[in-house]
Each structure stands twice: as C-alpha cells, then as structure tokens.
Amino acid sequence: MSRNAAVSRVGSEQALAVYQELRTRPGTSIDQAADRLELSAEERERCREELASLGLTAPQDLSDSDARHSPESRERPESRENREGPENRAHIVVDPDVALLRLLRRERDRLQDRLAATSRAHTALEALAGPFLRAGAAPRSEVEVEIVTDPQRVLRELTELTESVRTAVHVMHTGSVRREDMAAELDRDRFRAARGVRVRAMYSRRVGTVPEMTQHLADRAALGVELRLSPVVPMNMVLADENFALLPTDPHDPDSATILARGPGLVRSYLALYEYCWQAASRYGEEPGESGGDGLSDQQRAALHMLASGIKDEQIARSLGVSLRTVSRLLSEVMQELGAASRFEAGVKAARLGLLDGEGSEQGA
C-alpha cells in the first residue's frame, strides 16, 4: 500500500487497518502490518495502544488453557499460529465479539465497584449527618424519594419523626391498628401533645365495629387527636410539616415496600389528597347522615366516585370492605336513584349534577 493511502488514515482508521492486516494475513505481527502500511513509529505505537485498549489484541501471557477453555477468550486459529515466530510473541489477535464481551465485563466490574463505593459513602453520610436530614429539620424545595423494604427502618423513621416534627402530623389508616402497636401510638400522641403538635388521624369507618379499636379511638381523642371516619380510605399514609411522607408502594398490599419522601414539592401533593379525604369524612363521635341531600348514602356516593374514576368492582369492594355482590347492589341503587339505564349513563348524570365534585351544576334541573 502506498504512503499516500496510509496517510489518509488517521487515528482509529489506522488502527482498523492494522487489525485487518493482522486478521487477513496470518503470521503477521503488529510491526510487520505497520511496515506494510508505511506507518511512522509514533503511528504504530498509537495503533498498538488502541488495539490493546479495545481488547482486539491481547498480551502473549494469556495461557493456552485460558484460550482454549474460557468462553470469553476465543481466538482465531491463525492468531495462535502467530505466537510461534519471535516477532509475534508480544500480542495475539482476538475476535471482535470476544473483545466486546471482555470490554463489557470490565465496564460492568468498574460500575459495580463505583456503586459499592457510592453505597459506602451514602451509609457513612447518613450515619454522620442523619439527624440534620430528618423531617422538620428545615423546609427544603428539593425532593428526595427512597424505597424502604425494612419494617424496622420504617419504625425508626416514625420514632425520629415524633421527635423532630414541629407543627402537624396527618395520618391515614385503612384498617385497624395492631394491638401491640396501640400503646406506642398513644405514647407518640402524648409526646406530640406536650409539644403543641397538631395530630389528625383518619380511619376506615368499619374499624368502629372492632371493640379494641373503639377504645383506642376514644383514648386518642382524649389526648387531643382530631379523628375522622370515612367509608373509603385510599391508603395508609403519614405526612408531617409539609416536608415528610410515608406511604406504600402498593396501596392494596399492606406488606409492600414503603415510599419515604422528603421535600415540600412532593409532600404538598399528598397533603392535598389528604385534605380532600378529610373534608369528605365524618367527625369522630358524630353519626354520619344516611343521605347527603342527593338521595345517596355515603357508601353509595363513595362507590359512585370510584366508578366514575374507572376503578373496577374488585377494587371498589376492597376499598369499601364489602363483597362484590354488595358493590353490584350499591351501583344498581345509584343507577336507580339517578334514573340511569347503565353505569356509564349514571356517571354522566352524576357529573352533570355536580355529584362528583360537591357542587351541583344543575341543581335546579
């Protein structure tokens, strides 16, 4: 090949030309290929380094056993012949797919090492600076979200929240509190009350039928906790100071991992949901009215809201704590009350009457 042709190749193109020479001419060394391409000493050294860095050539000390048995160290047959000449003992030629596998493995190992170092640094930082990062330490605009799978970690977060919260705590419970957790919850209520922290707690109405929960709610109310009961509580939730939130990754699985979020940018959205549910709930100790002035009971109205949101009957049943048969009956009653021939028509009429947002658009209709 002429010098002019070789000069037109620069950088990686020169390395590619050398590699092609090595593959197409068994028994050729890098120096011989560089001589044939009329490369300067500087150019051939650069090609040698580039091919080595890409794993397209390998050191001669790769053992025959490795070359024969390692699935990631397959060599072309002619490359093994190259090792016989004295000019070819420095490097062997590696197939591109094998070189790619080796390169990916090195990058994977490097990434794993970096992740491990990052994890160690995060653990050390949390241990040293944890008390300054807890909810209530200072309002922050940025958002931090973490998935917590350890139940003991969740308990520790709740304990630290009790000690650091400054203004208010808002809690949702989809079901009864476990007997072993009741005393700890009352202790937290006493501590917060002594510090002047407002505490609001919302429970599913069906917990009022559980004798132990009836007494527990009375004990919480006596400590100043504001309580409300609702036919539907969408999920377990703990909010504090517009800066801290604990909620499940799956609202329908009580054993799912927990989302720990910090930062008002996200927590305020959860607080808006809480306020909506709070306004729709009944005050503890007051009997809810059988009708809200539109002919629908609270349970029927809750089922209607979920139906209009596209929620399936199975999920409505879980949320209300009733059977599928009861859900069908409730929705049939809603259709009859609204004079609708189908569920879709019931949703349309409910929207027109303002039953889905609390403000009738056609109250005089």
Tab-separated table of N, CA and C in Angstrom, residues 148-219:
chain	number	residue	atom	x	y	z
A	148	VAL	N	-38.140	1.935	50.947
A	148	VAL	CA	-37.663	1.259	52.149
A	148	VAL	C	-38.346	-0.097	52.254
A	149	THR	N	-37.565	-1.158	52.339
A	149	THR	CA	-38.107	-2.517	52.437
A	149	THR	C	-38.001	-3.098	53.843
A	150	ASP	N	-37.246	-2.446	54.716
A	150	ASP	CA	-37.030	-2.951	56.071
A	150	ASP	C	-38.082	-2.362	57.021
A	151	PRO	N	-38.985	-3.176	57.595
A	151	PRO	CA	-40.000	-2.653	58.521
A	151	PRO	C	-39.391	-1.950	59.726
A	152	GLN	N	-38.249	-2.427	60.201
A	152	GLN	CA	-37.611	-1.788	61.346
A	152	GLN	C	-37.137	-0.380	60.992
A	153	ARG	N	-36.710	-0.185	59.751
A	153	ARG	CA	-36.306	1.150	59.305
A	153	ARG	C	-37.512	2.091	59.329
A	154	VAL	N	-38.677	1.578	58.908
A	154	VAL	CA	-39.896	2.397	58.926
A	154	VAL	C	-40.225	2.819	60.355
A	155	LEU	N	-40.100	1.888	61.308
A	155	LEU	CA	-40.371	2.224	62.713
A	155	LEU	C	-39.399	3.274	63.224
A	156	ARG	N	-38.132	3.160	62.819
A	156	ARG	CA	-37.149	4.160	63.247
A	156	ARG	C	-37.486	5.534	62.681
A	157	GLU	N	-37.938	5.561	61.430
A	157	GLU	CA	-38.314	6.841	60.829
A	157	GLU	C	-39.483	7.462	61.572
A	158	LEU	N	-40.461	6.646	61.974
A	158	LEU	CA	-41.613	7.170	62.712
A	158	LEU	C	-41.184	7.700	64.075
A	159	THR	N	-40.257	7.006	64.717
A	159	THR	CA	-39.760	7.467	66.019
A	159	THR	C	-39.038	8.804	65.880
A	160	GLU	N	-38.174	8.913	64.883
A	160	GLU	CA	-37.434	10.162	64.683
A	160	GLU	C	-38.380	11.284	64.249
A	161	LEU	N	-39.434	10.910	63.505
A	161	LEU	CA	-40.417	11.914	63.110
A	161	LEU	C	-41.110	12.501	64.330
A	162	THR	N	-41.454	11.637	65.289
A	162	THR	CA	-42.102	12.112	66.511
A	162	THR	C	-41.237	13.125	67.245
A	163	GLU	N	-39.938	12.919	67.223
A	163	GLU	CA	-39.031	13.806	67.943
A	163	GLU	C	-38.735	15.103	67.179
A	164	SER	N	-38.889	15.077	65.842
A	164	SER	CA	-38.466	16.241	65.056
A	164	SER	C	-39.614	17.069	64.502
A	165	VAL	N	-40.835	16.527	64.458
A	165	VAL	CA	-41.949	17.263	63.870
A	165	VAL	C	-42.214	18.533	64.669
A	166	ARG	N	-42.588	19.603	63.963
A	166	ARG	CA	-42.749	20.893	64.633
A	166	ARG	C	-44.185	21.392	64.672
A	167	THR	N	-44.969	21.131	63.619
A	167	THR	CA	-46.300	21.749	63.569
A	167	THR	C	-47.443	20.761	63.495
A	168	ALA	N	-47.393	19.786	62.574
A	168	ALA	CA	-48.567	18.926	62.381
A	168	ALA	C	-48.190	17.581	61.803
A	169	VAL	N	-48.993	16.580	62.185
A	169	VAL	CA	-48.886	15.230	61.638
A	169	VAL	C	-50.271	14.827	61.147
A	170	HIS	N	-50.335	14.234	59.948
A	170	HIS	CA	-51.597	13.808	59.354
A	170	HIS	C	-51.456	12.331	58.985
A	171	VAL	N	-52.392	11.509	59.462
A	171	VAL	CA	-52.268	10.062	59.306
A	171	VAL	C	-53.542	9.493	58.704
A	172	MET	N	-53.384	8.504	57.807
A	172	MET	CA	-54.497	7.702	57.287
A	172	MET	C	-54.281	6.249	57.682
A	173	HIS	N	-55.365	5.567	58.090
A	173	HIS	CA	-55.317	4.136	58.384
A	173	HIS	C	-56.416	3.449	57.590
A	174	THR	N	-56.040	2.457	56.776
A	174	THR	CA	-57.066	1.732	56.023
A	174	THR	C	-57.766	0.679	56.870
A	175	GLY	N	-57.123	0.274	57.966
A	175	GLY	CA	-57.712	-0.754	58.820
A	175	GLY	C	-57.382	-0.518	60.270
A	176	SER	N	-57.540	-1.564	61.065
A	176	SER	CA	-57.286	-1.461	62.495
A	176	SER	C	-55.791	-1.399	62.781
A	177	VAL	N	-55.445	-0.759	63.887
A	177	VAL	CA	-54.068	-0.747	64.364
A	177	VAL	C	-53.819	-2.041	65.126
A	178	ARG	N	-52.664	-2.633	64.930
A	178	ARG	CA	-52.357	-3.871	65.648
A	178	ARG	C	-52.300	-3.616	67.151
A	179	ARG	N	-52.746	-4.612	67.908
A	179	ARG	CA	-52.826	-4.461	69.359
A	179	ARG	C	-51.468	-4.086	69.953
A	180	GLU	N	-50.394	-4.686	69.437
A	180	GLU	CA	-49.072	-4.416	70.007
A	180	GLU	C	-48.573	-3.016	69.660
A	181	ASP	N	-49.201	-2.346	68.686
A	181	ASP	CA	-48.768	-1.004	68.293
A	181	ASP	C	-49.589	0.100	68.947
A	182	MET	N	-50.693	-0.256	69.610
A	182	MET	CA	-51.588	0.769	70.154
A	182	MET	C	-50.909	1.610	71.239
A	183	ALA	N	-50.210	0.952	72.157
A	183	ALA	CA	-49.570	1.677	73.254
A	183	ALA	C	-48.520	2.645	72.723
A	184	ALA	N	-47.730	2.205	71.728
A	184	ALA	CA	-46.695	3.082	71.160
A	184	ALA	C	-47.333	4.286	70.485
A	185	GLU	N	-48.480	4.077	69.819
A	185	GLU	CA	-49.147	5.187	69.159
A	185	GLU	C	-49.653	6.205	70.179
A	186	LEU	N	-50.195	5.733	71.301
A	186	LEU	CA	-50.651	6.647	72.346
A	186	LEU	C	-49.482	7.404	72.968
A	187	ASP	N	-48.336	6.743	73.113
A	187	ASP	CA	-47.152	7.432	73.638
A	187	ASP	C	-46.720	8.563	72.695
A	188	ARG	N	-46.772	8.290	71.396
A	188	ARG	CA	-46.422	9.346	70.438
A	188	ARG	C	-47.415	10.505	70.525
A	189	ASP	N	-48.694	10.175	70.721
A	189	ASP	CA	-49.704	11.229	70.848
A	189	ASP	C	-49.418	12.116	72.056
A	190	ARG	N	-49.059	11.521	73.177
A	190	ARG	CA	-48.760	12.302	74.396
A	190	ARG	C	-47.565	13.215	74.168
A	191	PHE	N	-46.541	12.673	73.549
A	191	PHE	CA	-45.325	13.458	73.295
A	191	PHE	C	-45.634	14.643	72.386
A	192	ARG	N	-46.396	14.394	71.321
A	192	ARG	CA	-46.725	15.475	70.389
A	192	ARG	C	-47.630	16.517	71.035
A	193	ALA	N	-48.589	16.050	71.844
A	193	ALA	CA	-49.491	16.986	72.507
A	193	ALA	C	-48.722	17.904	73.447
A	194	ALA	N	-47.718	17.351	74.125
A	194	ALA	CA	-46.914	18.159	75.042
A	194	ALA	C	-46.126	19.230	74.298
A	195	ARG	N	-45.812	18.985	73.033
A	195	ARG	CA	-45.062	19.957	72.229
A	195	ARG	C	-45.958	20.867	71.413
A	196	GLY	N	-47.277	20.678	71.525
A	196	GLY	CA	-48.206	21.530	70.790
A	196	GLY	C	-48.341	21.169	69.325
A	197	VAL	N	-48.018	19.936	68.968
A	197	VAL	CA	-48.122	19.485	67.579
A	197	VAL	C	-49.550	19.028	67.292
A	198	ARG	N	-50.118	19.516	66.208
A	198	ARG	CA	-51.454	19.098	65.811
A	198	ARG	C	-51.387	17.711	65.178
A	199	VAL	N	-52.311	16.827	65.586
A	199	VAL	CA	-52.340	15.472	65.049
A	199	VAL	C	-53.739	15.194	64.507
A	200	ARG	N	-53.803	14.791	63.251
A	200	ARG	CA	-55.065	14.381	62.641
A	200	ARG	C	-54.941	12.933	62.176
A	201	ALA	N	-55.985	12.150	62.427
A	201	ALA	CA	-55.966	10.744	62.036
A	201	ALA	C	-57.303	10.373	61.410
A	202	MET	N	-57.231	9.690	60.282
A	202	MET	CA	-58.419	9.267	59.557
A	202	MET	C	-58.435	7.743	59.463
A	203	TYR	N	-59.583	7.148	59.772
A	203	TYR	CA	-59.732	5.698	59.761
A	203	TYR	C	-60.898	5.296	58.863
A	204	SER	N	-60.831	4.064	58.387
A	204	SER	CA	-61.991	3.499	57.700
A	204	SER	C	-63.129	3.326	58.704
A	205	ARG	N	-64.329	3.631	58.275
A	205	ARG	CA	-65.470	3.593	59.191
A	205	ARG	C	-65.690	2.201	59.786
A	206	ARG	N	-65.293	1.169	59.057
A	206	ARG	CA	-65.569	-0.182	59.554
A	206	ARG	C	-64.747	-0.538	60.792
A	207	VAL	N	-63.671	0.227	61.097
A	207	VAL	CA	-62.901	-0.097	62.301
A	207	VAL	C	-63.706	0.222	63.553
A	208	GLY	N	-64.754	1.048	63.416
A	208	GLY	CA	-65.581	1.372	64.580
A	208	GLY	C	-66.351	0.197	65.111
A	209	THR	N	-66.414	-0.875	64.347
A	209	THR	CA	-67.115	-2.081	64.806
A	209	THR	C	-66.193	-3.020	65.580
A	210	VAL	N	-64.898	-2.683	65.637
A	210	VAL	CA	-63.938	-3.524	66.368
A	210	VAL	C	-63.817	-2.990	67.794
A	211	PRO	N	-64.176	-3.791	68.816
A	211	PRO	CA	-64.188	-3.297	70.199
A	211	PRO	C	-62.866	-2.664	70.634
A	212	GLU	N	-61.748	-3.304	70.349
A	212	GLU	CA	-60.447	-2.765	70.762
A	212	GLU	C	-60.183	-1.421	70.096
A	213	MET	N	-60.561	-1.295	68.819
A	213	MET	CA	-60.342	-0.029	68.123
A	213	MET	C	-61.259	1.066	68.657
A	214	THR	N	-62.463	0.696	69.070
A	214	THR	CA	-63.372	1.689	69.645
A	214	THR	C	-62.742	2.342	70.870
A	215	GLN	N	-62.125	1.532	71.731
A	215	GLN	CA	-61.458	2.063	72.916
A	215	GLN	C	-60.212	2.851	72.540
A	216	HIS	N	-59.480	2.359	71.543
A	216	HIS	CA	-58.256	3.039	71.128
A	216	HIS	C	-58.575	4.424	70.559
A	217	LEU	N	-59.625	4.521	69.761
A	217	LEU	CA	-60.019	5.818	69.205
A	217	LEU	C	-60.435	6.775	70.318
A	218	ALA	N	-61.147	6.251	71.305
A	218	ALA	CA	-61.550	7.097	72.433
A	218	ALA	C	-60.323	7.601	73.191
A	219	ASP	N	-59.311	6.735	73.350
A	219	ASP	CA	-58.085	7.139	74.054
A	219	ASP	C	-57.339	8.212	73.260
